[in-house]
PDB file of C-alpha atoms in Angstrom:
ATOM      1  CA  ILE A   1      22.189 -28.048   6.394  1.00 44.00           C
ATOM      2  CA  VAL A   2      22.572 -24.499   7.690  1.00 44.00           C
ATOM      3  CA  SER A   3      20.450 -23.034   4.900  1.00 49.00           C
ATOM      4  CA  ASP A   4      17.743 -25.628   5.551  1.00 54.00           C
ATOM      5  CA  PHE A   5      17.783 -24.718   9.224  1.00 51.00           C
ATOM      6  CA  VAL A   6      17.460 -20.993   8.454  1.00 52.00           C
ATOM      7  CA  PHE A   7      14.590 -21.695   6.075  1.00 55.00           C
ATOM      8  CA  TYR A   8      12.859 -23.814   8.722  1.00 55.00           C
ATOM      9  CA  MET A   9      13.264 -21.191  11.482  1.00 57.00           C
ATOM     10  CA  ILE A  10      11.985 -18.339   9.327  1.00 58.00           C
ATOM     11  CA  LYS A  11       8.917 -20.339   8.339  1.00 59.00           C
ATOM     12  CA  GLN A  12       8.212 -21.297  11.948  1.00 59.00           C
ATOM     13  CA  PHE A  13       8.404 -17.630  12.921  1.00 61.00           C
ATOM     14  CA  LEU A  14       5.981 -16.639  10.162  1.00 60.00           C
ATOM     15  CA  ILE A  15       3.529 -19.308  11.276  1.00 59.00           C
ATOM     16  CA  LEU A  16       3.719 -17.986  14.840  1.00 59.00           C
ATOM     17  CA  LEU A  17       3.313 -14.390  13.701  1.00 59.00           C
ATOM     18  CA  LEU A  18       0.298 -15.025  11.479  1.00 57.00           C
ATOM     19  CA  LEU A  19      -1.447 -17.281  13.964  1.00 53.00           C
ATOM     20  CA  LEU A  20      -1.184 -14.631  16.638  1.00 52.00           C
ATOM     21  CA  PHE A  21      -3.308 -12.298  14.543  1.00 48.00           C
ATOM     22  CA  SER A  22      -5.665 -14.783  12.923  1.00 45.00           C
ATOM     23  CA  PHE A  23      -8.067 -15.663  15.726  1.00 39.00           C
ATOM     24  CA  ASN A  24     -11.458 -15.307  14.093  1.00 37.00           C
ATOM     25  CA  LEU A  25     -13.587 -14.159  16.989  1.00 37.00           C
ATOM     26  CA  PHE A  26     -16.575 -13.882  14.689  1.00 38.00           C
ATOM     27  CA  ALA A  27     -16.344 -17.414  13.309  1.00 36.00           C
ATOM     28  CA  GLN A  28     -19.985 -18.136  14.044  1.00 38.00           C
ATOM     29  CA  ASN A  29     -21.204 -15.074  12.185  1.00 43.00           C
ATOM     30  CA  SER A  30     -22.345 -15.229   8.590  1.00 43.00           C
ATOM     31  CA  GLY A  31     -19.875 -12.566   7.497  1.00 53.00           C
ATOM     32  CA  GLY A  32     -19.454  -8.820   7.441  1.00 58.00           C
ATOM     33  CA  TYR A  33     -16.841  -6.163   8.077  1.00 59.00           C
ATOM     34  CA  VAL A  34     -15.211  -4.807  11.195  1.00 65.00           C
ATOM     35  CA  VAL A  35     -15.522  -1.006  11.269  1.00 67.00           C
ATOM     36  CA  ASP A  36     -15.149   1.762  13.811  1.00 72.00           C
ATOM     37  CA  SER A  37     -18.249   3.502  15.121  1.00 76.00           C
ATOM     38  CA  LYS A  38     -19.331   6.873  16.443  1.00 78.00           C
ATOM     39  CA  ILE A  39     -22.138   7.678  18.866  1.00 82.00           C
ATOM     40  CA  ILE A  40     -24.238  10.613  17.691  1.00 81.00           C
ATOM     41  CA  GLY A  41     -27.111  11.382  20.022  1.00 82.00           C
ATOM     42  CA  ASN A  42     -28.778   8.048  20.733  1.00 83.00           C
ATOM     43  CA  ASP A  43     -27.510   6.398  17.558  1.00 80.00           C
ATOM     44  CA  THR A  44     -24.377   4.328  17.009  1.00 81.00           C
ATOM     45  CA  LEU A  45     -23.256   4.835  13.422  1.00 78.00           C
ATOM     46  CA  PRO A  46     -20.530   3.066  11.448  1.00 77.00           C
ATOM     47  CA  PHE A  47     -17.443   5.193  10.906  1.00 75.00           C
ATOM     48  CA  ILE A  48     -15.518   4.138   7.822  1.00 74.00           C
ATOM     49  CA  ARG A  49     -12.213   5.765   6.960  1.00 73.00           C
ATOM     50  CA  LEU A  50     -11.668   5.956   3.217  1.00 71.00           C
ATOM     51  CA  ARG A  51      -8.097   5.369   2.139  1.00 70.00           C
ATOM     52  CA  THR A  52      -6.187   7.856   0.053  1.00 74.00           C
ATOM     53  CA  ILE A  53      -6.092   6.962  -3.639  1.00 75.00           C
ATOM     54  CA  TYR A  54      -2.737   7.513  -5.343  1.00 78.00           C
ATOM     55  CA  ILE A  55      -2.614   7.771  -9.128  1.00 79.00           C
ATOM     56  CA  LEU A  56       0.690   6.415 -10.409  1.00 83.00           C
ATOM     57  CA  PRO A  57       2.081   6.777 -13.935  1.00 85.00           C
ATOM     58  CA  PRO A  58       3.213   3.651 -15.816  1.00 86.00           C
ATOM     59  CA  HIS A  59       6.416   2.245 -14.347  1.00 87.00           C
ATOM     60  CA  LYS A  60       9.457   2.852 -16.546  1.00 89.00           C
ATOM     61  CA  PHE A  61      12.166   0.213 -16.781  1.00 90.00           C
ATOM     62  CA  LYS A  62      15.827   0.783 -17.598  1.00 91.00           C
ATOM     63  CA  ASN A  63      16.211  -2.646 -19.179  1.00 94.00           C
ATOM     64  CA  ARG A  64      14.617  -6.074 -19.557  1.00 93.00           C
ATOM     65  CA  ARG A  65      16.340  -7.406 -16.442  1.00 94.00           C
ATOM     66  CA  GLU A  66      14.752  -4.707 -14.288  1.00 93.00           C
ATOM     67  CA  LYS A  67      11.354  -5.464 -15.810  1.00 93.00           C
ATOM     68  CA  LEU A  68      11.661  -9.176 -15.033  1.00 95.00           C
ATOM     69  CA  HIS A  69      12.683  -8.419 -11.449  1.00 94.00           C
ATOM     70  CA  PHE A  70       9.667  -6.112 -11.078  1.00 94.00           C
ATOM     71  CA  GLU A  71       7.319  -8.789 -12.434  1.00 94.00           C
ATOM     72  CA  ARG A  72       8.716 -11.413 -10.039  1.00 95.00           C
ATOM     73  CA  LEU A  73       8.247  -9.024  -7.143  1.00 95.00           C
ATOM     74  CA  ILE A  74       4.637  -8.408  -8.208  1.00 95.00           C
ATOM     75  CA  ARG A  75       3.908 -12.147  -8.012  1.00 95.00           C
ATOM     76  CA  LYS A  76       5.430 -12.397  -4.538  1.00 94.00           C
ATOM     77  CA  VAL A  77       3.617  -9.347  -3.174  1.00 94.00           C
ATOM     78  CA  LYS A  78       0.299 -10.555  -4.588  1.00 94.00           C
ATOM     79  CA  LYS A  79       0.826 -13.885  -2.842  1.00 92.00           C
ATOM     80  CA  VAL A  80       1.553 -12.537   0.649  1.00 90.00           C
ATOM     81  CA  LEU A  81      -0.399  -9.250   0.757  1.00 91.00           C
ATOM     82  CA  PRO A  82      -3.689 -11.001   1.655  1.00 89.00           C
ATOM     83  CA  TYR A  83      -2.006 -12.513   4.732  1.00 85.00           C
ATOM     84  CA  ALA A  84      -0.840  -9.062   5.839  1.00 85.00           C
ATOM     85  CA  LYS A  85      -4.377  -7.691   5.368  1.00 85.00           C
ATOM     86  CA  ILE A  86      -5.758 -10.572   7.432  1.00 80.00           C
ATOM     87  CA  ALA A  87      -3.185  -9.867  10.136  1.00 75.00           C
ATOM     88  CA  ALA A  88      -4.266  -6.227  10.413  1.00 78.00           C
ATOM     89  CA  THR A  89      -7.980  -7.082  10.636  1.00 77.00           C
ATOM     90  CA  LYS A  90      -7.551  -9.936  13.080  1.00 74.00           C
ATOM     91  CA  LEU A  91      -5.145  -7.952  15.245  1.00 74.00           C
ATOM     92  CA  TYR A  92      -7.803  -5.257  15.596  1.00 76.00           C
ATOM     93  CA  ILE A  93     -10.414  -7.858  16.587  1.00 75.00           C
ATOM     94  CA  LEU A  94      -8.042  -9.662  18.929  1.00 72.00           C
ATOM     95  CA  ASN A  95      -7.048  -6.463  20.716  1.00 75.00           C
ATOM     96  CA  LYS A  96     -10.721  -5.644  21.286  1.00 77.00           C
ATOM     97  CA  GLU A  97     -11.296  -9.079  22.810  1.00 78.00           C
ATOM     98  CA  LEU A  98      -8.136  -8.904  24.920  1.00 76.00           C
ATOM     99  CA  GLU A  99      -9.444  -5.665  26.453  1.00 80.00           C
ATOM    100  CA  ASN A 100     -12.193  -7.734  28.077  1.00 82.00           C
ATOM    101  CA  CYS A 101      -9.768 -10.190  29.672  1.00 80.00           C
ATOM    102  CA  LYS A 102      -9.698  -9.629  33.421  1.00 82.00           C
ATOM    103  CA  THR A 103      -6.581 -11.657  34.156  1.00 86.00           C
ATOM    104  CA  GLU A 104      -3.310 -12.558  32.465  1.00 82.00           C
ATOM    105  CA  LYS A 105      -4.440 -16.192  32.522  1.00 85.00           C
ATOM    106  CA  GLU A 106      -7.521 -15.383  30.430  1.00 84.00           C
ATOM    107  CA  ARG A 107      -5.339 -13.443  27.997  1.00 80.00           C
ATOM    108  CA  LYS A 108      -2.933 -16.350  27.559  1.00 79.00           C
ATOM    109  CA  GLN A 109      -5.802 -18.822  27.135  1.00 82.00           C
ATOM    110  CA  LEU A 110      -7.302 -16.670  24.370  1.00 77.00           C
ATOM    111  CA  ILE A 111      -4.030 -16.545  22.442  1.00 74.00           C
ATOM    112  CA  LYS A 112      -3.383 -20.257  23.029  1.00 74.00           C
ATOM    113  CA  LYS A 113      -6.820 -21.068  21.652  1.00 74.00           C
ATOM    114  CA  ALA A 114      -6.016 -19.065  18.524  1.00 66.00           C
ATOM    115  CA  ASP A 115      -2.780 -21.016  18.013  1.00 66.00           C
ATOM    116  CA  LYS A 116      -4.572 -24.345  18.322  1.00 68.00           C
ATOM    117  CA  GLU A 117      -7.631 -23.627  16.210  1.00 63.00           C
ATOM    118  CA  LEU A 118      -5.999 -21.842  13.277  1.00 58.00           C
ATOM    119  CA  HIS A 119      -2.736 -23.693  12.836  1.00 67.00           C
ATOM    120  CA  ALA A 120      -4.452 -26.050  10.412  1.00 67.00           C
ATOM    121  CA  GLU A 121      -5.998 -23.139   8.481  1.00 69.00           C
ATOM    122  CA  TYR A 122      -2.843 -21.116   7.833  1.00 68.00           C
ATOM    123  CA  GLY A 123       0.063 -23.347   8.814  1.00 70.00           C
ATOM    124  CA  GLU A 124       0.503 -25.180   5.522  1.00 73.00           C
ATOM    125  CA  SER A 125       0.138 -22.012   3.447  1.00 75.00           C
ATOM    126  CA  ILE A 126       2.899 -20.282   5.401  1.00 73.00           C
ATOM    127  CA  LYS A 127       5.158 -23.332   5.209  1.00 74.00           C
ATOM    128  CA  ASN A 128       4.922 -23.193   1.420  1.00 80.00           C
ATOM    129  CA  LEU A 129       6.257 -19.636   1.224  1.00 80.00           C
ATOM    130  CA  THR A 130       9.757 -19.101  -0.123  1.00 82.00           C
ATOM    131  CA  PHE A 131      12.404 -17.296   1.921  1.00 78.00           C
ATOM    132  CA  SER A 132      11.965 -14.066  -0.059  1.00 83.00           C
ATOM    133  CA  GLU A 133       8.164 -14.256   0.202  1.00 85.00           C
ATOM    134  CA  GLY A 134       8.537 -14.603   3.965  1.00 80.00           C
ATOM    135  CA  ARG A 135      10.672 -11.468   4.117  1.00 83.00           C
ATOM    136  CA  ILE A 136       8.092  -9.513   2.141  1.00 87.00           C
ATOM    137  CA  LEU A 137       5.293 -10.772   4.385  1.00 84.00           C
ATOM    138  CA  ILE A 138       7.123  -9.524   7.489  1.00 82.00           C
ATOM    139  CA  LYS A 139       7.525  -6.114   5.839  1.00 87.00           C
ATOM    140  CA  LEU A 140       3.867  -5.955   4.817  1.00 88.00           C
ATOM    141  CA  ILE A 141       2.636  -6.954   8.278  1.00 84.00           C
ATOM    142  CA  ASP A 142       4.527  -3.932   9.575  1.00 86.00           C
ATOM    143  CA  ARG A 143       2.928  -1.804   6.841  1.00 89.00           C
ATOM    144  CA  GLU A 144      -0.610  -2.958   7.601  1.00 86.00           C
ATOM    145  CA  THR A 145      -0.450  -3.028  11.420  1.00 82.00           C
ATOM    146  CA  GLY A 146       1.938  -0.149  12.080  1.00 82.00           C
ATOM    147  CA  ASN A 147       4.069  -2.406  14.282  1.00 79.00           C
ATOM    148  CA  THR A 148       7.270  -4.311  13.613  1.00 82.00           C
ATOM    149  CA  SER A 149       7.217  -8.098  13.923  1.00 78.00           C
ATOM    150  CA  PHE A 150       9.307  -7.818  17.092  1.00 81.00           C
ATOM    151  CA  GLU A 151       6.814  -5.438  18.721  1.00 83.00           C
ATOM    152  CA  LEU A 152       3.841  -7.632  17.836  1.00 76.00           C
ATOM    153  CA  VAL A 153       5.399 -10.842  19.165  1.00 76.00           C
ATOM    154  CA  LYS A 154       6.537  -9.028  22.329  1.00 80.00           C
ATOM    155  CA  GLU A 155       3.036  -7.654  22.924  1.00 74.00           C
ATOM    156  CA  LEU A 156       1.237 -10.962  22.470  1.00 70.00           C
ATOM    157  CA  LYS A 157       3.792 -13.602  23.493  1.00 73.00           C
ATOM    158  CA  GLY A 158       6.066 -11.725  25.841  1.00 77.00           C
ATOM    159  CA  SER A 159       9.560 -10.224  25.867  1.00 84.00           C
ATOM    160  CA  PHE A 160      11.407 -13.534  26.122  1.00 81.00           C
ATOM    161  CA  THR A 161       9.772 -15.074  23.039  1.00 79.00           C
ATOM    162  CA  ALA A 162      10.403 -11.883  21.081  1.00 79.00           C
ATOM    163  CA  PHE A 163      14.034 -11.868  22.232  1.00 84.00           C
ATOM    164  CA  VAL A 164      14.545 -15.493  21.130  1.00 80.00           C
ATOM    165  CA  TRP A 165      13.161 -14.871  17.639  1.00 78.00           C
ATOM    166  CA  GLN A 166      15.114 -11.640  17.272  1.00 80.00           C
ATOM    167  CA  SER A 167      18.332 -13.375  18.326  1.00 83.00           C
ATOM    168  CA  LEU A 168      17.818 -16.138  15.759  1.00 75.00           C
ATOM    169  CA  ALA A 169      16.983 -13.612  13.075  1.00 74.00           C
ATOM    170  CA  ARG A 170      20.126 -11.554  13.786  1.00 77.00           C
ATOM    171  CA  VAL A 171      22.346 -14.629  13.516  1.00 72.00           C
ATOM    172  CA  PHE A 172      21.156 -15.047   9.936  1.00 67.00           C
ATOM    173  CA  GLY A 173      21.281 -11.388   8.938  1.00 71.00           C
ATOM    174  CA  GLU A 174      17.645 -10.470   9.610  1.00 72.00           C
ATOM    175  CA  ASN A 175      16.200  -7.890  11.998  1.00 78.00           C
ATOM    176  CA  LEU A 176      12.636  -8.206  13.248  1.00 80.00           C
ATOM    177  CA  LYS A 177      12.840  -4.639  14.548  1.00 81.00           C
ATOM    178  CA  SER A 178      13.304  -3.218  11.054  1.00 79.00           C
ATOM    179  CA  GLU A 179      10.510  -0.837  10.105  1.00 84.00           C
ATOM    180  CA  TYR A 180       8.763  -0.730   6.766  1.00 88.00           C
ATOM    181  CA  ASN A 181      10.187   2.193   4.787  1.00 89.00           C
ATOM    182  CA  PRO A 182       7.976   3.059   1.789  1.00 90.00           C
ATOM    183  CA  GLU A 183      10.136   6.015   0.764  1.00 89.00           C
ATOM    184  CA  LYS A 184      13.503   4.223   0.610  1.00 88.00           C
ATOM    185  CA  ASP A 185      14.238   0.497   1.062  1.00 88.00           C
ATOM    186  CA  ASP A 186      10.671  -0.622   0.387  1.00 91.00           C
ATOM    187  CA  LYS A 187       9.757   1.935  -2.247  1.00 92.00           C
ATOM    188  CA  ILE A 188       9.187  -0.639  -5.014  1.00 93.00           C
ATOM    189  CA  ILE A 189       7.086  -2.871  -2.755  1.00 94.00           C
ATOM    190  CA  GLU A 190       4.987   0.157  -1.782  1.00 93.00           C
ATOM    191  CA  GLU A 191       4.426   1.031  -5.438  1.00 93.00           C
ATOM    192  CA  ILE A 192       3.294  -2.515  -6.184  1.00 94.00           C
ATOM    193  CA  VAL A 193       0.909  -2.567  -3.199  1.00 93.00           C
ATOM    194  CA  ILE A 194      -0.618   0.752  -4.278  1.00 92.00           C
ATOM    195  CA  ARG A 195      -1.099  -0.528  -7.825  1.00 91.00           C
ATOM    196  CA  ILE A 196      -2.709  -3.724  -6.504  1.00 91.00           C
ATOM    197  CA  GLU A 197      -5.075  -1.762  -4.253  1.00 88.00           C
ATOM    198  CA  ASN A 198      -5.943   0.515  -7.180  1.00 85.00           C
ATOM    199  CA  GLY A 199      -6.764  -2.491  -9.359  1.00 84.00           C
ATOM    200  CA  GLN A 200      -3.889  -1.771 -11.768  1.00 84.00           C
ATOM    201  CA  LEU A 201      -2.235  -5.148 -11.168  1.00 86.00           C
TER     202      LEU A 201
END
C-alpha cells in the first residue's frame, strides 16, 4: 500500500510539473520555433545560439551486466527527454507571457488555464511513466531549464505548494532541490543525452 501511495504521489507531482511548463501560447499558429532576437539598426533579426557538439568515443563496458544496465537507461532517457525539452521551451514562452501580466490574479489565471487545457494532452503519458523514468525526468527538467523542480514549482505555484511536494518527497527519500550533476551522479545520463542529441543513439 505504501509503495502504491509513493508511486501515485510521484506521478501526480510529475503531472503538475510538466503542466506548469506546457502552456502552448502559440496554439493557433501553424508552427515554428521560438528564438531570441537582436535589434540591429531598424531590423529585428533572429539570434540562434548553436549548441556545443561533443564527440564521444564508443562506450566501454566492464561486463555484460553493465552493458544491459546502460541499454535500459538509454530506453528510459529516450522516453522522457522529449518531455524535458518541451518543458524548457514552454517555460521560456510562459515566462514571456507572465511578464505581461499586470496583476497576480492574471498570473494565476494564466497558469490555471494551462493546467486545465493541457491535462488531457500530457496527463496520461506522465501517469504511464515508471518510478525510475519519473526520477530521470525530474533530473532532465533541471538540466534543460537550469532550475530544480523545487525552484520551478515555487516560482509558478508558490512557496507553500513547493514545500508540500518537497516534504512528501523527503519522506520517501527524494529531494526536489537536488541539482543535476553531469560530472558526478548524473554522468551516465549526460553521456546518453549527448549521444542522443548527436544522433548516435
